[in-house]
PDB file of C-alpha atoms in Angstrom:
ATOM      1  CA  MET A   1      95.043 107.467 451.958  1.00 71.00           C
ATOM      2  CA  PHE A   2      97.653 106.226 449.494  1.00 81.00           C
ATOM      3  CA  SER A   3      95.576 103.128 448.756  1.00 90.00           C
ATOM      4  CA  GLU A   4      92.478 105.251 448.118  1.00 91.00           C
ATOM      5  CA  SER A   5      94.431 107.338 445.633  1.00 93.00           C
ATOM      6  CA  LEU A   6      95.753 104.206 443.937  1.00 93.00           C
ATOM      7  CA  VAL A   7      92.246 102.742 443.703  1.00 94.00           C
ATOM      8  CA  MET A   8      90.964 106.014 442.257  1.00 96.00           C
ATOM      9  CA  HIS A   9      93.720 106.053 439.619  1.00 97.00           C
ATOM     10  CA  GLU A  10      92.971 102.433 438.707  1.00 97.00           C
ATOM     11  CA  ARG A  11      89.298 103.268 438.297  1.00 97.00           C
ATOM     12  CA  ILE A  12      90.138 106.276 436.144  1.00 98.00           C
ATOM     13  CA  ASP A  13      92.464 104.149 434.015  1.00 98.00           C
ATOM     14  CA  GLU A  14      89.733 101.540 433.577  1.00 98.00           C
ATOM     15  CA  LEU A  15      87.222 104.220 432.567  1.00 98.00           C
ATOM     16  CA  GLU A  16      89.681 105.711 430.070  1.00 99.00           C
ATOM     17  CA  ILE A  17      90.239 102.264 428.543  1.00 98.00           C
ATOM     18  CA  ARG A  18      86.491 101.709 428.252  1.00 99.00           C
ATOM     19  CA  LEU A  19      85.997 105.149 426.735  1.00 99.00           C
ATOM     20  CA  ALA A  20      88.722 104.544 424.151  1.00 99.00           C
ATOM     21  CA  PHE A  21      87.142 101.200 423.230  1.00 99.00           C
ATOM     22  CA  GLN A  22      83.691 102.768 422.911  1.00 99.00           C
ATOM     23  CA  GLU A  23      85.027 105.575 420.717  1.00 99.00           C
ATOM     24  CA  GLU A  24      86.667 102.984 418.473  1.00 99.00           C
ATOM     25  CA  GLN A  25      83.422 101.035 418.236  1.00 99.00           C
ATOM     26  CA  ILE A  26      81.435 104.183 417.441  1.00 99.00           C
ATOM     27  CA  ASP A  27      83.866 105.071 414.651  1.00 99.00           C
ATOM     28  CA  ALA A  28      83.547 101.555 413.212  1.00 99.00           C
ATOM     29  CA  LEU A  29      79.748 101.712 413.379  1.00 99.00           C
ATOM     30  CA  ASN A  30      79.708 105.141 411.731  1.00 99.00           C
ATOM     31  CA  LEU A  31      81.838 103.806 408.895  1.00 98.00           C
ATOM     32  CA  THR A  32      79.440 100.883 408.486  1.00 99.00           C
ATOM     33  CA  VAL A  33      76.449 103.223 408.341  1.00 99.00           C
ATOM     34  CA  VAL A  34      78.156 105.399 405.707  1.00 98.00           C
ATOM     35  CA  ARG A  35      78.961 102.358 403.558  1.00 99.00           C
ATOM     36  CA  GLN A  36      75.425 101.017 403.882  1.00 99.00           C
ATOM     37  CA  GLN A  37      73.981 104.394 402.901  1.00 98.00           C
ATOM     38  CA  GLN A  38      76.212 104.489 399.825  1.00 98.00           C
ATOM     39  CA  GLU A  39      75.102 100.979 398.882  1.00 98.00           C
ATOM     40  CA  LEU A  40      71.468 101.905 399.467  1.00 98.00           C
ATOM     41  CA  ASP A  41      71.847 104.961 397.231  1.00 98.00           C
ATOM     42  CA  THR A  42      73.376 102.800 394.496  1.00 98.00           C
ATOM     43  CA  LEU A  43      70.610 100.210 394.784  1.00 98.00           C
ATOM     44  CA  ARG A  44      67.954 102.927 394.720  1.00 98.00           C
ATOM     45  CA  ARG A  45      69.409 104.386 391.505  1.00 98.00           C
ATOM     46  CA  GLN A  46      69.510 100.912 389.939  1.00 98.00           C
ATOM     47  CA  PHE A  47      65.930 100.245 390.998  1.00 97.00           C
ATOM     48  CA  ASP A  48      64.746 103.557 389.566  1.00 97.00           C
ATOM     49  CA  GLU A  49      66.495 102.753 386.284  1.00 97.00           C
ATOM     50  CA  LEU A  50      64.848  99.308 386.149  1.00 96.00           C
ATOM     51  CA  VAL A  51      61.434 100.832 386.803  1.00 95.00           C
ATOM     52  CA  ARG A  52      62.053 103.367 384.037  1.00 95.00           C
ATOM     53  CA  LEU A  53      63.069 100.598 381.617  1.00 94.00           C
ATOM     54  CA  LEU A  54      60.042  98.465 382.499  1.00 93.00           C
ATOM     55  CA  ARG A  55      57.696 101.387 382.003  1.00 92.00           C
ATOM     56  CA  ALA A  56      59.323 102.173 378.672  1.00 90.00           C
ATOM     57  CA  GLN A  57      58.844  98.566 377.545  1.00 89.00           C
ATOM     58  CA  SER A  58      55.235  98.366 378.664  1.00 83.00           C
ATOM     59  CA  SER A  59      54.172 101.659 377.105  1.00 75.00           C
ATOM     60  CA  PRO A  60      53.142 101.663 373.456  1.00 66.00           C
ATOM     61  CA  GLN A  61      56.037 102.725 371.245  1.00 65.00           C
ATOM     62  CA  ASP A  62      54.226 103.403 367.993  1.00 63.00           C
ATOM     63  CA  GLY A  63      50.944 104.717 369.301  1.00 57.00           C
ATOM     64  CA  SER A  64      49.318 101.287 369.109  1.00 63.00           C
ATOM     65  CA  GLU A  65      47.230  99.929 371.915  1.00 64.00           C
ATOM     66  CA  ARG A  66      48.886  98.153 374.844  1.00 64.00           C
ATOM     67  CA  TRP A  67      48.925  94.346 374.820  1.00 65.00           C
ATOM     68  CA  HIS A  68      47.132  92.472 377.606  1.00 69.00           C
ATOM     69  CA  ALA A  69      47.394  88.765 378.372  1.00 69.00           C
ATOM     70  CA  ARG A  70      43.602  88.454 378.388  1.00 70.00           C
ATOM     71  CA  ASP A  71      43.587  89.505 374.716  1.00 70.00           C
ATOM     72  CA  ASP A  72      45.453  86.289 373.814  1.00 72.00           C
ATOM     73  CA  ILE A  73      43.054  83.891 375.541  1.00 73.00           C
ATOM     74  CA  PRO A  74      42.069  81.094 373.160  1.00 72.00           C
ATOM     75  CA  PRO A  75      38.373  81.064 372.162  1.00 71.00           C
ATOM     76  CA  HIS A  76      37.562  77.870 374.106  1.00 71.00           C
ATOM     77  CA  TYR A  77      38.202  79.569 377.484  1.00 55.00           C
TER      78      TYR A  77
END
């Protein structure tokens, strides 16, 4: 009976150790996810700004017609 109780306590101790380790790992993973989301938000804002700048450059500024590469094809083509 004493040995059964000792075995049970050892098993409980082992489970508590595993649980503590898993909680630590979950906290670390949550922190990683938060950091990645912050980085993703930053990258998304930068991307949106680049798209806005590209659209501003490609749109006519003075009301003139937009330039196309095919308009600059030499006559022999």
